[in-house]
Short mmCIF file of C-alpha atoms in Angstrom, two decimals:
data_model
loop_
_atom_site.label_atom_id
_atom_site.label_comp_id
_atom_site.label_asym_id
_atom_site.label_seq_id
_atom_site.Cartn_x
_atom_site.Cartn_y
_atom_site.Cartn_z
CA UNK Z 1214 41.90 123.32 -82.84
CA UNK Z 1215 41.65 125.75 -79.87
CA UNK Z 1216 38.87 124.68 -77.47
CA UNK Z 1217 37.22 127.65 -75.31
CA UNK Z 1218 35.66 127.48 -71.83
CA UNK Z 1219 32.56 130.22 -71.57
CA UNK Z 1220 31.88 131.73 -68.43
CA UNK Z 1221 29.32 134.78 -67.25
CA UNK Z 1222 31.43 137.81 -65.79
CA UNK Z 1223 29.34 140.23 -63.82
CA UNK Z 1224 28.81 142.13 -66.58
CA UNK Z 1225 26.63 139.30 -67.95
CA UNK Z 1226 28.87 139.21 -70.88
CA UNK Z 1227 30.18 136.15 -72.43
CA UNK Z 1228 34.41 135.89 -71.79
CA UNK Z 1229 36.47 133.28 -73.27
CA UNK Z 1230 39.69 132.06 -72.61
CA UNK Z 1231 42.26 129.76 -75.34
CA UNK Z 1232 43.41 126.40 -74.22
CA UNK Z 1233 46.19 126.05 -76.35
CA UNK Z 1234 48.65 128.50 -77.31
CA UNK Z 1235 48.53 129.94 -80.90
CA UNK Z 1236 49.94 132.63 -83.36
CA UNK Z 1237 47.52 135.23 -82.13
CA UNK Z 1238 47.97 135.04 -78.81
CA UNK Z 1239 51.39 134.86 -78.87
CA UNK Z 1240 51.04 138.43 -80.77
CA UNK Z 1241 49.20 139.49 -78.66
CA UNK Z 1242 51.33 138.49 -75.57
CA UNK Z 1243 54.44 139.98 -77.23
CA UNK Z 1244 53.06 143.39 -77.35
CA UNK Z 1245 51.97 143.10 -74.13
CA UNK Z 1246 55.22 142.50 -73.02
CA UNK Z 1247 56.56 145.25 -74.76
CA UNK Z 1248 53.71 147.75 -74.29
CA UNK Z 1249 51.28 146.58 -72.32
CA UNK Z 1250 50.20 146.42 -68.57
CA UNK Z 1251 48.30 144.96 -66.34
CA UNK Z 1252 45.95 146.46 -63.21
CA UNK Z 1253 44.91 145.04 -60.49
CA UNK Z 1254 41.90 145.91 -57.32
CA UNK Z 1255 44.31 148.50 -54.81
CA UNK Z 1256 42.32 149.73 -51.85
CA UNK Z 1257 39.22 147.41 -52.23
CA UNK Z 1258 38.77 149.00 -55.73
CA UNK Z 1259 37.40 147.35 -58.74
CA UNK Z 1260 40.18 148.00 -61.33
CA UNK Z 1261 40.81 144.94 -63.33
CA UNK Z 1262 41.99 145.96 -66.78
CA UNK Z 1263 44.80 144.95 -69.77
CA UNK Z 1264 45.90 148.06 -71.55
CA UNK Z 1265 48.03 148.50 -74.28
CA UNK Z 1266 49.88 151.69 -76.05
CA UNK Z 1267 50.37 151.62 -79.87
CA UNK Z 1268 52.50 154.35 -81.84
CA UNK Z 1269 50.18 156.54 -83.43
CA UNK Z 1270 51.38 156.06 -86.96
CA UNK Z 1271 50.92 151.81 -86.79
CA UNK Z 1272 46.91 151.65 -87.10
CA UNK Z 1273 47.03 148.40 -88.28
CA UNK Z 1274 48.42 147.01 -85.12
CA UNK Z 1275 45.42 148.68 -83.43
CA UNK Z 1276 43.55 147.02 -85.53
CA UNK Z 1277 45.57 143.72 -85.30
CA UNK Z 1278 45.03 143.87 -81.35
CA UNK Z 1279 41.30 144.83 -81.30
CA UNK Z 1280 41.03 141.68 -83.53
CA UNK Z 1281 42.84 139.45 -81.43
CA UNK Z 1282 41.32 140.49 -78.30
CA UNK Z 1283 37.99 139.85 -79.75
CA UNK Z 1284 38.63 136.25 -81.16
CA UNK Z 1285 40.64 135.29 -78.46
CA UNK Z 1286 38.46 135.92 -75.45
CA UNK Z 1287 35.42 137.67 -77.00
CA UNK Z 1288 35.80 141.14 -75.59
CA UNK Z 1289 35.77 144.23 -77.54
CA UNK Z 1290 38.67 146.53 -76.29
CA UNK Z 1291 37.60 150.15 -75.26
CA UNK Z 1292 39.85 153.00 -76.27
CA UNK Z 1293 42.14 154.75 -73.76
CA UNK Z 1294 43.62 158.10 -72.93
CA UNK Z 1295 47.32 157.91 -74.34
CA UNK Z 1296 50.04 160.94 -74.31
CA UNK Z 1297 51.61 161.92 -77.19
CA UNK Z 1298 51.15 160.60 -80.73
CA UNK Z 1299 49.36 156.93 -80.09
CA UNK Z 1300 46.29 155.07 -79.66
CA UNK Z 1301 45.57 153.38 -76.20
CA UNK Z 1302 43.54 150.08 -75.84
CA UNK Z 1303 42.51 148.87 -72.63
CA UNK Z 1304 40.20 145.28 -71.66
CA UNK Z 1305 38.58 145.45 -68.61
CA UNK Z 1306 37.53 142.05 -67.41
CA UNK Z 1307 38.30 139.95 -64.21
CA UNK Z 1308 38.24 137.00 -66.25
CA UNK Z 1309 40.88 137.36 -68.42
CA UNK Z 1310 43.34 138.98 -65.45
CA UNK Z 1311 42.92 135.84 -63.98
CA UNK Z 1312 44.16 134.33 -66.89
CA UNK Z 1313 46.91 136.64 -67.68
CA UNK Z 1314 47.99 135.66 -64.11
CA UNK Z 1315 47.54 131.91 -63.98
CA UNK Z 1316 49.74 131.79 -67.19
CA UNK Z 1317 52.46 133.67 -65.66
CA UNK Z 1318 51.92 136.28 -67.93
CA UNK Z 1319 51.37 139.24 -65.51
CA UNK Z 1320 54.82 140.48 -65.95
CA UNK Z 1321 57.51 141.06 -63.19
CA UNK Z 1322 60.64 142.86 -62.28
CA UNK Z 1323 62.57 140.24 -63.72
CA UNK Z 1324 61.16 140.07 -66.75
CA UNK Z 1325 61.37 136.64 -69.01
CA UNK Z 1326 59.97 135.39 -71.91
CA UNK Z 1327 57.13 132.70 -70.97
CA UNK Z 1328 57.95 129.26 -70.74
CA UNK Z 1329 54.84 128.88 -73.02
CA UNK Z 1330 56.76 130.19 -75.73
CA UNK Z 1331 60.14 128.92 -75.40
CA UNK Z 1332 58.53 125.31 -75.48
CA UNK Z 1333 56.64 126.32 -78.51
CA UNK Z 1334 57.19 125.74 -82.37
CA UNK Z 1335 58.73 128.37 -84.34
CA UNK Z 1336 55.49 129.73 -85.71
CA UNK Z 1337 54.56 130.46 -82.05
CA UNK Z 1338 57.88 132.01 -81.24
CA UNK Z 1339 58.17 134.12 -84.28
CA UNK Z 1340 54.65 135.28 -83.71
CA UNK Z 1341 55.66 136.61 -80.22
CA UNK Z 1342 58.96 138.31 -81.15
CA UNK Z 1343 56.80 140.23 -83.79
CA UNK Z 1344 54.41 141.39 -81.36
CA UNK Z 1345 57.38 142.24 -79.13
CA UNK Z 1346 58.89 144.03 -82.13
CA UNK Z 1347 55.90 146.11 -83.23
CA UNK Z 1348 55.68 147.83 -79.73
CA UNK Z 1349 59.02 148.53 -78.55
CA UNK Z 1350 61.58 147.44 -81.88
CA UNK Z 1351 62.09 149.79 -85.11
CA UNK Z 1352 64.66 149.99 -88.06
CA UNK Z 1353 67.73 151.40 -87.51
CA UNK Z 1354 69.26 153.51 -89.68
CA UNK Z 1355 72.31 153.98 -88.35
CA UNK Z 1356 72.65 150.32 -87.15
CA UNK Z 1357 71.65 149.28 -90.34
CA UNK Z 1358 69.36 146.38 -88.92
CA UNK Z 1359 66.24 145.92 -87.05
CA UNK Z 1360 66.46 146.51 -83.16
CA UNK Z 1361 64.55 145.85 -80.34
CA UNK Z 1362 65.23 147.58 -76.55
CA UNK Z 1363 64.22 146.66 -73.22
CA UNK Z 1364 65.48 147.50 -69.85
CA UNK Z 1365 65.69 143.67 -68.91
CA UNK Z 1366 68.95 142.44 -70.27
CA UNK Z 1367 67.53 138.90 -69.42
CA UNK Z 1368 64.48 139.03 -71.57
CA UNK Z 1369 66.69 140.37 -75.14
CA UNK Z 1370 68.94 137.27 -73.78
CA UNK Z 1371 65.76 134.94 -74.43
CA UNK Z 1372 64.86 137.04 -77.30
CA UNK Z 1373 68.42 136.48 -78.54
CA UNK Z 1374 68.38 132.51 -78.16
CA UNK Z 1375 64.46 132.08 -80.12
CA UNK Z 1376 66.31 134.24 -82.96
CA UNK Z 1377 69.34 132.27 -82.66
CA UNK Z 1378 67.34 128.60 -83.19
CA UNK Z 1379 65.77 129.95 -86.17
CA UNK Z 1380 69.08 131.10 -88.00
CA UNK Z 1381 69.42 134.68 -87.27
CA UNK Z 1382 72.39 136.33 -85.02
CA UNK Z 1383 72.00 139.10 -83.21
CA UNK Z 1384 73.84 141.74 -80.61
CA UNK Z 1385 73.38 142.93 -77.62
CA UNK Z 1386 74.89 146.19 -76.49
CA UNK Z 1387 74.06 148.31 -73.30
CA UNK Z 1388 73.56 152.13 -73.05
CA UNK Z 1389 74.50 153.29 -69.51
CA UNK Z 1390 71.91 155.89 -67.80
CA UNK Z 1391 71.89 157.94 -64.77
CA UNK Z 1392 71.34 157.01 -61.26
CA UNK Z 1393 67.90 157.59 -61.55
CA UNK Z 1394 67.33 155.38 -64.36
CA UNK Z 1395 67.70 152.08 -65.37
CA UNK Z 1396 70.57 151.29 -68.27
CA UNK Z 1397 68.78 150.50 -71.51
CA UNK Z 1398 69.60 147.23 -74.06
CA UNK Z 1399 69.30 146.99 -77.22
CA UNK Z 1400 69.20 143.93 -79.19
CA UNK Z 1401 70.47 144.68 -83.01
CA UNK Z 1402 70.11 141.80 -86.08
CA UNK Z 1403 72.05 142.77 -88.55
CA UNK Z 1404 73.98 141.40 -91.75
CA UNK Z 1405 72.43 140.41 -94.96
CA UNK Z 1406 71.32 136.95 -94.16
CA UNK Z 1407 70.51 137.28 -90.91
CA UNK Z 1408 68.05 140.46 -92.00
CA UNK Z 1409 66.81 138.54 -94.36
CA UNK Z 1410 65.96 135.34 -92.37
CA UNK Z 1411 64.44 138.35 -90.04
CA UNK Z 1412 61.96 139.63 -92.58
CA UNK Z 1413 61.36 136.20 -94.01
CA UNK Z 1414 59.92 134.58 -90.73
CA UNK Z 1415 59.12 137.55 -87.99
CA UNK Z 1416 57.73 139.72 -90.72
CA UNK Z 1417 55.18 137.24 -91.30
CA UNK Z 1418 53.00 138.57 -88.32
CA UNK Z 1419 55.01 141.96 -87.60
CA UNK Z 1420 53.04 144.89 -88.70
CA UNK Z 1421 56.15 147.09 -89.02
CA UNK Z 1422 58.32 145.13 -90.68
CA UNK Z 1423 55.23 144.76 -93.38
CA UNK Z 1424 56.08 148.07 -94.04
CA UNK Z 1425 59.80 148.60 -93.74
CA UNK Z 1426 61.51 145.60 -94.79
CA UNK Z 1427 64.98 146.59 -94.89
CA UNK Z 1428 67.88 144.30 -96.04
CA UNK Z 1429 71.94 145.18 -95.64
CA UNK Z 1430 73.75 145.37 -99.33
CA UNK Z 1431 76.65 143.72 -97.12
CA UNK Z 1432 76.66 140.74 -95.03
CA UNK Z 1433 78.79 141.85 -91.99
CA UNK Z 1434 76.96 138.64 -89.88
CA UNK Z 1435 77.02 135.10 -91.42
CA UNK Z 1436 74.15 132.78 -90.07
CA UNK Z 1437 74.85 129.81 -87.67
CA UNK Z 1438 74.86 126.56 -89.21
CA UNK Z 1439 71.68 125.99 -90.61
CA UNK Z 1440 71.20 122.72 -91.23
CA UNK Z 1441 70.25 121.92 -87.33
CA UNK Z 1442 67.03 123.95 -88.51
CA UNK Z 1443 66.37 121.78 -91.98
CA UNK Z 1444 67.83 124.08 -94.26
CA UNK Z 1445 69.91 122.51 -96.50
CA UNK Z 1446 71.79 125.52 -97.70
CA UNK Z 1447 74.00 126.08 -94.75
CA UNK Z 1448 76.07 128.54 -93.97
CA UNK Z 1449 78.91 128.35 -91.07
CA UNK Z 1450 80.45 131.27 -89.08
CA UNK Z 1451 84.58 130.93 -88.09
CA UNK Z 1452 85.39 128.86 -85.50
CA UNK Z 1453 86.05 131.67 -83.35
CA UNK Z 1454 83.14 133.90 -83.96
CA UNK Z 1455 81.12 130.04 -83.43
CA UNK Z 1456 82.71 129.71 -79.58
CA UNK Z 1457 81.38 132.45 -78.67
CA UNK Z 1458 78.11 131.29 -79.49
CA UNK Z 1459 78.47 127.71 -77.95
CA UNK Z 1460 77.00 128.18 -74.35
CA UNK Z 1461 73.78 129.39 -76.58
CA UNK Z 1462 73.81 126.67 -79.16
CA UNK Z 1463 73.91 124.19 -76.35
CA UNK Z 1464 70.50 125.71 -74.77
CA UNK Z 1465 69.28 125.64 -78.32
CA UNK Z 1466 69.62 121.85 -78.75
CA UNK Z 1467 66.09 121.20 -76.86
CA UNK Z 1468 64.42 124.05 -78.30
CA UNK Z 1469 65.06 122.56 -82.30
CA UNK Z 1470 63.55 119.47 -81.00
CA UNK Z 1471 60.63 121.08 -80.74
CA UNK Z 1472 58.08 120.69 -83.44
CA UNK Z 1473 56.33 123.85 -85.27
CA UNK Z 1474 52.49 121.65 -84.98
CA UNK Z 1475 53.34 120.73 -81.19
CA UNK Z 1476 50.22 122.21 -79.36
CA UNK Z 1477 51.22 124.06 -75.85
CA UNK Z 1478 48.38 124.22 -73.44
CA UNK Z 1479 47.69 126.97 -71.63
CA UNK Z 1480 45.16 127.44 -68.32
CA UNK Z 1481 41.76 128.10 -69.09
CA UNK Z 1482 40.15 130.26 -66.36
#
């Protein structure tokens, strides 16, 4: 059971923070990471806000947000100017800044998935990687599979290795920009049982994969061995197309020792 810590801002509102990491945060924080941002006071100014863009045809995960926002630290987000076809959300409180920030959840250059997560159970995880996927992943038709991008080849690395432990392979290819911008990666799960794995477990809590679950009629992609995540129906890859997964299947032997009811703490401001 989450425990909350209530304290006045200087709005003489009520904020709470979570203590312990769960499913709706974890939403919440993959979005954020995805499309969301965080200000801070410049110039002696108060500007403490979280904001968040949603696509404009994906209510729900308005909705979804709004919700979580509310239940997780009692705040009712405002709406925000957005350009183009989407609906802006935007929190401002000090309070939970402060705890977006003592988490090391503010974000950075070199962008990782939090520790928080990785040390988490597979509920936890999955939860994240769908709020990741509703703001910056879609299904791609001529990939065939579900994709996610980022300009952080790092973070679709960490993405890679959480969908890896559960049983679904992935791909990670790079599209080179110019000078003046940064080269985009994209993180592709395709093949039938890997898709299917996808839709089984991230589309749980992913909005858009709710609404366009798409499996391959092929299965270009055969799932790691499965049993090292208690499913007895395994299936192997070839020992070559397994090597080139081993330096990842060795990170992954701490992360399935992990158990899905294992509670992960998190500050409370």
């Amino acid at each position: 059971e989450t425990k909350y810590d209530n304290h006045k801002t200087e709005f003489y509102s009520y904020v709470t923070s979570p203590s312990v990491l769960n499913s709706d945060l974890a939403y919440l924080l993959g979005f954020y990471y995805g499309n969301g941002s965080i200000q801070k006071p410049k110039n002696g100014k108060y500007n403490y806000s979280i904001s968040f863009s949603i696509a404009g045809d994906y209510p729900e995960v308005r909705d979804k947000l709004r919700r979580i926002c509310y239940e997780q630290f009692n705040v009712e987000p405002n709406d925000a100017p957005c350009d183009g076809n989407c609906y802006g959300l935007c929190v401002h409180r000090k309070h939970i800044n402060e705890f977006f920030v003592a988490n090391g959840f503010d974000k950075s250059s070199f962008m990782r998935v939090p520790k928080q997560i990785l040390a988490s159970g597979n509920d936890i995880k999955s939860a994240f990687v769908a709020g990741y996927f509703d703001a910056d992943g879609y299904v791609s038709g001529r990939k065939k599979g579900y994709a996610f991008t980022s300009i952080s080849k790092e973070f679709l690395k960490d993405i890679q290795m959480i969908l890896l432990s559960m049983g679904i392979v992935s791909r990670i290819h790079v599209e080179k920009r110019s000078v003046n911008w940064n080269d985009l990666y994209t993180l592709t799960v395709t093949g039938k049982s890997s898709q299917k794995r996808f839709v089984e477990i991230v589309g749980k809590y992913s909005v858009k994969v709710q609404r366009k679950k798409f499996i391959a009629k092929r299965d270009n992609v055969l799932s790691i061995h499965r049993g090292m995540n208690g499913y007895p129906n395994s299936e192997f890859m070839s020992l070559g197309a397994l090597d080139s997964y081993a330096p990842e299947l060795n990170k992954l032997l701490w992360l399935d020792r992990i158990k899905s009811d294992q509670a992960i703490e998190v500050y409370s401001i």
